[in-house]
Coordinates of C-alpha atoms in Angstrom, one line a residue:
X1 CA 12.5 -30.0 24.5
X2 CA 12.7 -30.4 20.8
X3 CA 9.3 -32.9 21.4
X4 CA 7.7 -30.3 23.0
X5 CA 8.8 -27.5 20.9
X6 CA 7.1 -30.0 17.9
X7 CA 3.7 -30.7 19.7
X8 CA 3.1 -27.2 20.8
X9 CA 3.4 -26.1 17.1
X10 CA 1.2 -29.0 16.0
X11 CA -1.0 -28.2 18.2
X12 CA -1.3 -24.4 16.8
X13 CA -1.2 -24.7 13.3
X14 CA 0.6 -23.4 10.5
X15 CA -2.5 -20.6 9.9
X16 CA -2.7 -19.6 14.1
X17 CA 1.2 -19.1 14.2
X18 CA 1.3 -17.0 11.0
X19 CA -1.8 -14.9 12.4
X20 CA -0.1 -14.4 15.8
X21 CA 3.4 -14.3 13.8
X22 CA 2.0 -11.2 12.2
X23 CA 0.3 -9.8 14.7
X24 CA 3.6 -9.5 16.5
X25 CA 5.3 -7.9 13.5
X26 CA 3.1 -5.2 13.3
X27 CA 4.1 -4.7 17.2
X28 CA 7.3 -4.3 16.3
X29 CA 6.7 -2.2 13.0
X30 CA 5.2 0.5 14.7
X31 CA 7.5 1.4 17.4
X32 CA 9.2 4.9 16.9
X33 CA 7.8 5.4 13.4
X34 CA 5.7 8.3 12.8
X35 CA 2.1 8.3 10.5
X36 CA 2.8 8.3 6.6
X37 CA 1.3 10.9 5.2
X38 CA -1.6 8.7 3.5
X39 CA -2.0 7.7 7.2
X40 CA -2.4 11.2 8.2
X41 CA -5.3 12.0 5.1
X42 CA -7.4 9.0 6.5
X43 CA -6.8 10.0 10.8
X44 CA -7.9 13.4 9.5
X45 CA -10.9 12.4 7.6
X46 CA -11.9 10.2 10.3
X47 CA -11.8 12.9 12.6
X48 CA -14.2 15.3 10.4
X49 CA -16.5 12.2 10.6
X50 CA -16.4 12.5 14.4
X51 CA -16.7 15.9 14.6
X52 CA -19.2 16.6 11.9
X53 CA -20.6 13.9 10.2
X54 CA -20.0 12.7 6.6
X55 CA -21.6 16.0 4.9
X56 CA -18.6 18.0 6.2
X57 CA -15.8 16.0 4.5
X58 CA -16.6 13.9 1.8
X59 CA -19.3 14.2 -0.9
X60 CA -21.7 11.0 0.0
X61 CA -21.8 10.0 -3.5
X62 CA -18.4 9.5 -3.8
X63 CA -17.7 8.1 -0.2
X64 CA -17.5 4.5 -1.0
X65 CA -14.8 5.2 -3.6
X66 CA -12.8 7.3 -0.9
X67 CA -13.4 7.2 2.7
X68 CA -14.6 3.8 3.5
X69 CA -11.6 3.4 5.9
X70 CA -11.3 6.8 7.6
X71 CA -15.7 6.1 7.7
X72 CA -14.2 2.6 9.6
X73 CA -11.9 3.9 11.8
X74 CA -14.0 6.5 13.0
X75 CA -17.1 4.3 14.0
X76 CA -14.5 1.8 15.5
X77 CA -12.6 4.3 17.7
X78 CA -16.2 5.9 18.7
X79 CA -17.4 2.4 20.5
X80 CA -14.0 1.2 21.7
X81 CA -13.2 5.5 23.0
X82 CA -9.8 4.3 21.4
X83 CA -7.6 6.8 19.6
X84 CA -8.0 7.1 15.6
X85 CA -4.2 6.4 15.2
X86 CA -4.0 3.3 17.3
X87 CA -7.3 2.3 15.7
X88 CA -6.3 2.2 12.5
X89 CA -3.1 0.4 13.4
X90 CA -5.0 -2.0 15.5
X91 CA -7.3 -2.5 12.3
X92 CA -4.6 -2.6 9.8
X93 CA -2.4 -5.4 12.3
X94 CA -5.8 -7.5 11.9
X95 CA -6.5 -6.9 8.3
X96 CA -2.4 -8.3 7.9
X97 CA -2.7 -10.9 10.2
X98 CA -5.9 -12.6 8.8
X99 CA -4.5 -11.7 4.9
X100 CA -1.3 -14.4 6.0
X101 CA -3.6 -16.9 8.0
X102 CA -5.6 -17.2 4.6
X103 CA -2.5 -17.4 1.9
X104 CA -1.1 -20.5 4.8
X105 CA -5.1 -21.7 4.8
X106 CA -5.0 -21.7 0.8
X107 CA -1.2 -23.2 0.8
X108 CA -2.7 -26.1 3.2
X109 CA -5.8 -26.6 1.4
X110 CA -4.1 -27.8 -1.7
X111 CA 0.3 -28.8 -0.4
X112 CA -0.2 -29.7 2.7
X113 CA 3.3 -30.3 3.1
X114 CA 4.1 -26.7 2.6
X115 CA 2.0 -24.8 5.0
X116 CA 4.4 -24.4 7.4
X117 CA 7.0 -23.1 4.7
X118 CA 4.1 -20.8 3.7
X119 CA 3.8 -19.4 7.3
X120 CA 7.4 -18.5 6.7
X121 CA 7.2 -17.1 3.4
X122 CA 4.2 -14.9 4.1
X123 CA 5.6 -13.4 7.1
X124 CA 9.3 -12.6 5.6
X125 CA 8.3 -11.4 1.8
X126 CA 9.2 -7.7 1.6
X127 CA 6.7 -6.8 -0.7
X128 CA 4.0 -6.2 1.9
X129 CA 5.9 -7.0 5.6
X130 CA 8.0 -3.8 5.0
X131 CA 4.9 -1.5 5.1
X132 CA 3.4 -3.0 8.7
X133 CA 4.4 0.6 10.3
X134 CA 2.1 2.6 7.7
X135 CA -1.9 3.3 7.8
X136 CA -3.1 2.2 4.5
X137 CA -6.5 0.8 2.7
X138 CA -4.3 -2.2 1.1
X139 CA -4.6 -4.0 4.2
X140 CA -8.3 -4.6 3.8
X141 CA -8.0 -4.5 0.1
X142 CA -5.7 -7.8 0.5
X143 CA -7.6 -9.2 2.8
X144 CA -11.4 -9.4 1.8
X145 CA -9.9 -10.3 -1.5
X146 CA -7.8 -13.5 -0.5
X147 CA -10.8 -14.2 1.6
X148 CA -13.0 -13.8 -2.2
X149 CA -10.5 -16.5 -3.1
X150 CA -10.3 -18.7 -0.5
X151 CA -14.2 -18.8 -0.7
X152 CA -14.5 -19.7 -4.4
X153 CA -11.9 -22.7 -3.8
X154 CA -14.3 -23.9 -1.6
X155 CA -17.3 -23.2 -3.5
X156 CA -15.5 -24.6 -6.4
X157 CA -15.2 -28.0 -4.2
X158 CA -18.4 -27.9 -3.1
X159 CA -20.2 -26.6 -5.4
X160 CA -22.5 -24.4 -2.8
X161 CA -24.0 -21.7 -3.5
X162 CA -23.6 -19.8 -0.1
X163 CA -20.1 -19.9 -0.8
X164 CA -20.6 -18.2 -4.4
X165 CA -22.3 -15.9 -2.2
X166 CA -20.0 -14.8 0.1
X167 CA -17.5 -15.0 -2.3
X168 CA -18.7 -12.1 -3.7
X169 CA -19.9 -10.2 -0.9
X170 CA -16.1 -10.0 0.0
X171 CA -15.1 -9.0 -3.4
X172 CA -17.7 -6.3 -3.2
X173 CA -16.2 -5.2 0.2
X174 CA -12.6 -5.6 -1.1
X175 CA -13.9 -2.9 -3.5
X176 CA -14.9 -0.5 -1.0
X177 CA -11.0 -0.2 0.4
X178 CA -9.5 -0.2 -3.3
X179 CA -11.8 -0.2 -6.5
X180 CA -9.1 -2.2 -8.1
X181 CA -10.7 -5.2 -6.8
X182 CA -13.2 -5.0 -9.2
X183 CA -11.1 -7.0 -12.0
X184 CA -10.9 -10.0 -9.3
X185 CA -15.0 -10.3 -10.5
X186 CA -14.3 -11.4 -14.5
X187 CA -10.8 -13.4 -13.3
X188 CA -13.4 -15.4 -11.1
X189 CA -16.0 -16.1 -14.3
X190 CA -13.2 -16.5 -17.0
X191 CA -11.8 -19.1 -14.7
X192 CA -14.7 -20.8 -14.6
X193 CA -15.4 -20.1 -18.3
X194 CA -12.0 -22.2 -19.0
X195 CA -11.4 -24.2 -16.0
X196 CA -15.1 -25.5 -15.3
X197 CA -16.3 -28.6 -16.6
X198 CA -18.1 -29.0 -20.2
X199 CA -21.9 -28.8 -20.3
X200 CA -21.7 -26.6 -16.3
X201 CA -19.2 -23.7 -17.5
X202 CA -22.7 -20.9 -18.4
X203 CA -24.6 -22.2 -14.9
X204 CA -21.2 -22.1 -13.1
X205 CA -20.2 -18.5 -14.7
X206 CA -23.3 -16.8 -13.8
X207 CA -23.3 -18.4 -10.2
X208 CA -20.1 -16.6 -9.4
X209 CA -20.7 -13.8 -11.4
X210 CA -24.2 -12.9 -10.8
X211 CA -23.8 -9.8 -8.3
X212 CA -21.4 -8.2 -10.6
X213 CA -23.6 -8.8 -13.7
X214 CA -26.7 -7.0 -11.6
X215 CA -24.4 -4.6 -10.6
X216 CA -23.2 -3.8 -14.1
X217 CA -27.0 -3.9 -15.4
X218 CA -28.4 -1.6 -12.2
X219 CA -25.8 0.6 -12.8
X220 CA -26.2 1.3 -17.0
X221 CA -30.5 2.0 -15.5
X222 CA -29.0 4.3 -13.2
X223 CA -26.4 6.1 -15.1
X224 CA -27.8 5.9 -18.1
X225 CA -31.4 6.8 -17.4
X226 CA -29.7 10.1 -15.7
X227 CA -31.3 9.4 -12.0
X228 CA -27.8 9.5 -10.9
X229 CA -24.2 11.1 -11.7
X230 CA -21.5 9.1 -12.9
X231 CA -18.7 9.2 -10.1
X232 CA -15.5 11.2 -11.1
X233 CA -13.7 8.3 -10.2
X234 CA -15.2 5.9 -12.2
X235 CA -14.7 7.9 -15.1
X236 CA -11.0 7.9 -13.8
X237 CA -11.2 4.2 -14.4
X238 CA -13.2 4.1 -17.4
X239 CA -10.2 6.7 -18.6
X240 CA -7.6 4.7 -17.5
X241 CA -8.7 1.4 -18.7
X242 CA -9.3 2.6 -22.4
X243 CA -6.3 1.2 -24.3
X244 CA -7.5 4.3 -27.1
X245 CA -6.9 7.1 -24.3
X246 CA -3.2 5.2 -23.3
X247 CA -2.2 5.5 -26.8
X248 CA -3.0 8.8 -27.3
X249 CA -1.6 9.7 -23.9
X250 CA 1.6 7.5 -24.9
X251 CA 2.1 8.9 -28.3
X252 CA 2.0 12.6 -27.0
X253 CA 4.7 11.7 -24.2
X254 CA 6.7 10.0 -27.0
X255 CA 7.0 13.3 -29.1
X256 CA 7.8 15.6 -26.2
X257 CA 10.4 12.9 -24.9
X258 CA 12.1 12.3 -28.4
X259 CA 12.2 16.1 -28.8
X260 CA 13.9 16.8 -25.5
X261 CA 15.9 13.4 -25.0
X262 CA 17.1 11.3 -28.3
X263 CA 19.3 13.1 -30.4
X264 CA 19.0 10.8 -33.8
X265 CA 16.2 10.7 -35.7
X266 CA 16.2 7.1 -36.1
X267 CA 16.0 6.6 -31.8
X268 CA 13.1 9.3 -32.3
X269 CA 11.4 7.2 -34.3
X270 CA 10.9 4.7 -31.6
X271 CA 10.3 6.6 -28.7
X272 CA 6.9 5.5 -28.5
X273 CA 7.8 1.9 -28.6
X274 CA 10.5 2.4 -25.8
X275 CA 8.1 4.6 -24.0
X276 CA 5.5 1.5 -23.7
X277 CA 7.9 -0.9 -22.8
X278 CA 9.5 0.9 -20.1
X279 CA 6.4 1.8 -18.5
X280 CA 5.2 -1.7 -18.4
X281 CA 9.1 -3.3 -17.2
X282 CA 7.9 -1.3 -14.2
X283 CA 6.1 -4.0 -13.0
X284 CA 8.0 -7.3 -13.8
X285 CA 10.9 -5.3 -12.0
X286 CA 9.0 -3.9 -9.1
X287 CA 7.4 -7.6 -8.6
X288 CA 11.6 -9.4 -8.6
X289 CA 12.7 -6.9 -6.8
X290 CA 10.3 -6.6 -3.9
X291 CA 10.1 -10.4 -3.8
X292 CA 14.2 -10.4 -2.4
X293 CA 15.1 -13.9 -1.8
X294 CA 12.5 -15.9 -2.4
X295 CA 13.1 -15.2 -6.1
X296 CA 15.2 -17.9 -5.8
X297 CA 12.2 -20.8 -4.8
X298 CA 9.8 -18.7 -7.1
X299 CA 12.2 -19.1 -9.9
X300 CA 13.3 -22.8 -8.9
X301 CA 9.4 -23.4 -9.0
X302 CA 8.8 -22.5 -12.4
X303 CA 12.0 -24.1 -13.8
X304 CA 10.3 -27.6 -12.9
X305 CA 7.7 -28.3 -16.1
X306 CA 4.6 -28.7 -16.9
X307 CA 3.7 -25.2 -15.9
X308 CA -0.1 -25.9 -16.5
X309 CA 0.0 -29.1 -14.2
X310 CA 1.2 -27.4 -11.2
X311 CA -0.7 -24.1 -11.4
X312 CA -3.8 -25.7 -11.9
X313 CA -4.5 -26.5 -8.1
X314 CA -4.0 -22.9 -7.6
X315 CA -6.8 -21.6 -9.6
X316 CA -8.2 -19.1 -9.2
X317 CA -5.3 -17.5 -7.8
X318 CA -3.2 -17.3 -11.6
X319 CA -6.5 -15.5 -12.9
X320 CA -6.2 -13.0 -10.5
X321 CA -2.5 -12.3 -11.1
X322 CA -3.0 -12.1 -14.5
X323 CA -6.2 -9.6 -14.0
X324 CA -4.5 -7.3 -11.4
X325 CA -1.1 -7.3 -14.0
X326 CA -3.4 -5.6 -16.4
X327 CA -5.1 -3.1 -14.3
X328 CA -1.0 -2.1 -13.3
X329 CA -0.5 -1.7 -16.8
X330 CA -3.6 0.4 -17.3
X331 CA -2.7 2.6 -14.2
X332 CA 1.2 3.1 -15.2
X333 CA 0.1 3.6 -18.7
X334 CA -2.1 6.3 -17.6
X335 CA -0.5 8.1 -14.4
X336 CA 3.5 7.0 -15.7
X337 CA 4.0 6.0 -12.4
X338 CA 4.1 2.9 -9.5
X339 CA 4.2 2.8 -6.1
X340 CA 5.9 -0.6 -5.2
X341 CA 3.0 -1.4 -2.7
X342 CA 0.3 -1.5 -5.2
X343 CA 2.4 -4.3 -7.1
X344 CA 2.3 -6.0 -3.8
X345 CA -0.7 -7.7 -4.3
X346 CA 1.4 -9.9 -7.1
X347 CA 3.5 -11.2 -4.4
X348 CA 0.8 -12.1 -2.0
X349 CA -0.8 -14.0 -4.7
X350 CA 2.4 -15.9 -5.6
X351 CA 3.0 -17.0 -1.7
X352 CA 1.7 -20.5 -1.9
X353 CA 4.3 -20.8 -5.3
X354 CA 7.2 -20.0 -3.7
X355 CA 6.5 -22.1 -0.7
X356 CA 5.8 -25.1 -3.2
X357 CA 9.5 -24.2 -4.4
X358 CA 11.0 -23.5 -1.2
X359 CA 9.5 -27.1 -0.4
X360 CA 11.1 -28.5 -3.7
X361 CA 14.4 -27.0 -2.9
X362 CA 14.9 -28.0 0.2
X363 CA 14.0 -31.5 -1.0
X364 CA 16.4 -31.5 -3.3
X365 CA 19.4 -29.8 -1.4
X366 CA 18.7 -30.7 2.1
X367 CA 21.7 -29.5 3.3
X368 CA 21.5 -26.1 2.7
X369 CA 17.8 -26.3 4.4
X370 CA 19.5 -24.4 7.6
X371 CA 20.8 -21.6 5.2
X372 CA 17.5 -21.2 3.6
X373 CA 15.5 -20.9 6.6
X374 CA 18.4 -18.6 8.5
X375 CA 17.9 -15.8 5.4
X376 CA 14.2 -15.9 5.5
X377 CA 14.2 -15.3 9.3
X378 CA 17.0 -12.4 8.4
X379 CA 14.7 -11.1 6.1
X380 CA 11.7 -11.3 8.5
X381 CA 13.4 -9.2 10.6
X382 CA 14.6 -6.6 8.2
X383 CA 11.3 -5.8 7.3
X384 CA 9.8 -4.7 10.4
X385 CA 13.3 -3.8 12.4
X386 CA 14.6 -0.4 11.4
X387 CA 18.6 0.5 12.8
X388 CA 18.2 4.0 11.6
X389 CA 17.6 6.9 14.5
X390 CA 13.7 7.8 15.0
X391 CA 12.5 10.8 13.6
X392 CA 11.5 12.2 17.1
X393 CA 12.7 15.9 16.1
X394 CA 9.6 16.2 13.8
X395 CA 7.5 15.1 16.5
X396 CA 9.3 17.5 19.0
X397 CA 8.8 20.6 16.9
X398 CA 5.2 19.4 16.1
X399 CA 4.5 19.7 19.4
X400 CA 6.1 23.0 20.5
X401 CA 4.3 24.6 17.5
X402 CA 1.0 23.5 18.9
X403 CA 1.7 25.0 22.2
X404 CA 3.5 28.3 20.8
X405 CA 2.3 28.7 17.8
X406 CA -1.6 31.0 17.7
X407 CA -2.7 30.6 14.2
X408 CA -1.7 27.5 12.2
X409 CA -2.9 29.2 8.9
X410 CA -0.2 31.8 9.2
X411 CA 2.6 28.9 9.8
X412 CA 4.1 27.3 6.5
X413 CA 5.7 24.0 7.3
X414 CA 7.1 21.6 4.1
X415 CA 6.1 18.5 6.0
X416 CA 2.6 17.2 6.6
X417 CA 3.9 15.6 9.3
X418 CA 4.9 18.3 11.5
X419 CA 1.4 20.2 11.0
X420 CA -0.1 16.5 11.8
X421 CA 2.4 16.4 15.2
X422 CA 1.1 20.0 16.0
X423 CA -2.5 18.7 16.6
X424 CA -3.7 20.6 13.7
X425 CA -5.6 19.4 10.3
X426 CA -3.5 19.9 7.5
X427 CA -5.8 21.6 5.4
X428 CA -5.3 24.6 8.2
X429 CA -1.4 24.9 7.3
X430 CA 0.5 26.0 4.8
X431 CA 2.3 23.1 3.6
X432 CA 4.5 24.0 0.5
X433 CA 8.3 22.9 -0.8
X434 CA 11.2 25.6 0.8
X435 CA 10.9 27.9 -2.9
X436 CA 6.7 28.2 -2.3
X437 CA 7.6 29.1 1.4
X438 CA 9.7 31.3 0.9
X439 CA 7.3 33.7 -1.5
X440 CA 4.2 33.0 0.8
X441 CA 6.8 34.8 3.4
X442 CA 7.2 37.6 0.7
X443 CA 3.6 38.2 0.4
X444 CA 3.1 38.0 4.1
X445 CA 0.5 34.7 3.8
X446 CA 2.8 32.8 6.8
X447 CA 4.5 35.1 9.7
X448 CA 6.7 31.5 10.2
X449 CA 7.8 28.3 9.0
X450 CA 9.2 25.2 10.1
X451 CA 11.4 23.5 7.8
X452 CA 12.7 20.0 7.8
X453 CA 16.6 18.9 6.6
X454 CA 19.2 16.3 7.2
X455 CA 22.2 16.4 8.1
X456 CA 23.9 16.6 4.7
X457 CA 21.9 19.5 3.6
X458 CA 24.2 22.4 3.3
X459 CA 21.5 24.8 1.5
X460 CA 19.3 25.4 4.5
X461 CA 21.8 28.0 6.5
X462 CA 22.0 29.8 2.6
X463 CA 18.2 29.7 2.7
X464 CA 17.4 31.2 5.7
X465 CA 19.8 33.5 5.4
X466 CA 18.3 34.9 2.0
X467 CA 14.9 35.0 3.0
X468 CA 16.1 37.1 6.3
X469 CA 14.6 34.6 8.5
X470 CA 15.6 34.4 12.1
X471 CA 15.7 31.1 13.6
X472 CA 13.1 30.5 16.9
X473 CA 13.9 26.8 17.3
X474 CA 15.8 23.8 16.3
X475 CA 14.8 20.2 17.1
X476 CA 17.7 17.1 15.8
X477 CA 17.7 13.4 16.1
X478 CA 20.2 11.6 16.9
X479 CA 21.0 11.6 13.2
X480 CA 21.4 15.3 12.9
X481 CA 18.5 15.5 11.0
X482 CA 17.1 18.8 12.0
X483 CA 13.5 20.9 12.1
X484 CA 14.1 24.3 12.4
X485 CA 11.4 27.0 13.3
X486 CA 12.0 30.5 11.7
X487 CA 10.7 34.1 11.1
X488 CA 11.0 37.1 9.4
X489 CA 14.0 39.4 11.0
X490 CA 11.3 41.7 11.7
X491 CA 8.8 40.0 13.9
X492 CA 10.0 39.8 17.5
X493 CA 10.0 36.9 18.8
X494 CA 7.7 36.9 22.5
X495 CA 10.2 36.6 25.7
X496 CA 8.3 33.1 26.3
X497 CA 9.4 31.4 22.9
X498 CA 12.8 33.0 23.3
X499 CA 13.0 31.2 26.8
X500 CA 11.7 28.1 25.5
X501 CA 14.2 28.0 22.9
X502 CA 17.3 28.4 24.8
X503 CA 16.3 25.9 27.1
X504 CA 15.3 23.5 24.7
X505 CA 19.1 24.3 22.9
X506 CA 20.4 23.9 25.9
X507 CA 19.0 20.5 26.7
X508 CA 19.4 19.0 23.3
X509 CA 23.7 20.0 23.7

């Protein structure tokens, strides 16, 4: 059995089993979770672009900077007559699934040994595998940019030109799901600027750096010569990458925070310096963290010198890491905030390391090889397998206020979600926090509201009761997390929603 076991996964391939692997994960992911609410801004978009065409949505000069995916999913679900949301999940599960084949077609390109510990690594890392349930443009982000790499590895090789080529045709697509990708085009040529060999680095720089040099040239004609307006969102880039802006936006933080926070003068002193140095722990932290236990072979890796010797084969990938490091610190310097997914990049790109030191440990301590793999299989399964009840009173009382409730403009909700649920576009809703719902009740701009809470939330009751609101409906989990569907004392409610509630109360004791 054990023979066979062997030969059918010889047979496959480390790069097949991590694409199926994934595939299956995503299965998994998705069952009982609802749309994020980044999910439900792209299904929505996608929707206007069924409905009405580009012009109704999104300006077309700044559609490839914002709706490149909802423009996707849309054309996808109008040849296959699927729905948008299993589209894009169907289009995101691909995106993942090809993103792991290439990190295990990289790792087996230069360790072979390790491929199959980098089909395990890739599938288990939290970083990215706890987000398979959401609808996001990182998936294709990741993907056309590990193919970029994978490409000039070759083309590096080789030394082909159509690889150059395509190298950076899928950089220039990566760019159309996030513009970060962009910074991937100078890691490529300073690579090569350092890495090449003397008397080829200038031919070799401009052959992988060519479209983005016509780009940049084209563009300065264009912009320039005032034939075309300049994007407001690459001015948000040029703003966020100008290390003169970020210290002026730094300093002025500092002086409100050392006002309101440090008591000594001699701590206020320094709040700038502690400013800038928190903000940028963010991402070392964000990176360990999300990485969970392979920080252990990571770490293992890198305590084994010469540093230089062993990244070397992994070029370009250490440019890149260092390139997308500083466009994290550029956006956390300029927006004080990070999400932990756009730091999960980092961890993709550090795979093939930490299944060269998983590989080294379980060289060296072969006995605790069964351990190792047991807690990266527990950890495969965390990521996608949630124990917590489904949230299926949101999409309960999403529902019921599509079929009870006339005009969605006049119904204030303080989840996305439940307007998304309803079958409405949330731009048609009045989506606000409990305080903003409560004073568009006061100035009669909502006639009801449907208000989400857990369990443990003991303000709710207090709420409604201030606000005079008279409670229609309430859907729970199993939880006890409630949504409960309210209105003013003084509107009647109709004989049919009464009915509907009682029976609904009734079923749920």
């Amino acid at each position: 059995m054990r023979a066979r076991l062997a030969a059918w996964a010889q047979a496959l391939g480390p790069a097949r089993a991590a694409f199926i692997g994934s595939l299956l994960l995503s299965f998994v992911a998705v069952q009982g979770h609802l749309v994020n609410r980044d999910g439900i801004h792209y299904l929505e978009t996608a929707r206007a672009f069924l409905e009405g065409g580009l012009s109704g949505e999104v300006n077309v000069g700044e559609l490839a900077f914002l709706a490149f995916l909802p423009t996707l999913i849309a054309a996808l679900a109008f040849v296959t007559r699927v729905s948008l949301e299993n589209t894009a999940l169907i289009l995101n599960a691909l995106f993942m699934a090809g993103t792991c084949a290439l990190l295990v077609g990289i790792t087996r390109r230069r360790l072979p040994e390790a491929a199959w510990l980098a089909c395990l690594v890739v599938l288990a890392m939290p970083a990215y595998n706890q987000y398979r349930n959401e609808i996001l443009r990182e998936y294709g982000f990741w993907f056309f940019s590990l193919l970029a790499f994978i490409l000039a590895m070759r083309w590096n090789d080789t030394q082909r030109r159509r690889e150059a080529v395509f190298c950076q045709g899928a950089l220039a697509v990566a760019t159309l799901f996030r513009q970060e990708a962009i910074a991937f085009y100078p890691a490529l040529m300073l690579w090569q600027a350092f890495g090449a060999p003397a008397g080829q680095r200038r031919r070799r720089v401009i052959e992988i750096g060519f479209l983005p040099l016509a780009g940049v040239l084209l563009a300065a004609v264009l912009f320039g010569s005032g034939l075309l307006a300049v994007p407001h969102r690459v001015i948000y880039f040029f703003d966020a990458a100008n290390p003169l802006h970020a210290l002026q936006v730094i300093n002025e933080a500092a002086d409100r925070m050392s006002e309101a926070v440090f008591k000594y003068k001699y701590s206020r002193e320094e709040a700038g310096y502690i400013l800038f140095f928190g903000l940028l722990s963010v991402i070392p932290m964000k990176f360990l963290k999300m990485t969970g236990v392979f920080l252990v072979p990571l770490a293992y890796r890198f305590a084994v010198p010469p540093m230089r010797t062993w990244l070397a084969p992994w070029q370009p990938l250490p440019w890149a890491f260092l390139a997308y490091v500083l466009v994290l610190a550029a956006f956390v310097m300029h927006q004080f905030f990070l999400v932990g997914r756009y730091v999960s990049l980092l961890n993709l790109l550090a795979v093939p390391i930490v299944a060269s030191g998983l590989s080294l440990l379980m060289q060296r301590f072969p006995r605790w090889k069964a351990l190792m793999l047991t807690l990266a299989l527990l950890t495969m399964a965390a990521n996608v397998v949630s124990l917590s009840p489904a949230k299926t009173h949101i999409v309960e009382a999403g529902r019921w206020l599509g079929a009870q409730a006339t005009d969605p403009a006049r119904v204030g909700v303080d989840n996305a979600r439940i307007a998304y649920y309803a079958g409405w576009r949330t731009t048609n809703a009045i989506i606000l926090d409990r305080t903003a719902l409560a004073t568009a009740l006061a100035e009669k701009r909502a006639n009801m509201v449907a208000v989400e809470t857990t369990r443990k939330d003991r303000e709710l009751e207090k709420w409604l009761a201030d606000n005079r609101l008279h409670v229609v409906q309430r859907f729970a989990n199993k939880a006890g997390d409630v949504v409960v569907i309210a209105v003013p004392e003084s509107t009647q409610p109709s004989p049919s929603t009464t009915g509907r509630s009682r029976a609904n109360a009734a079923s749920m004791e």
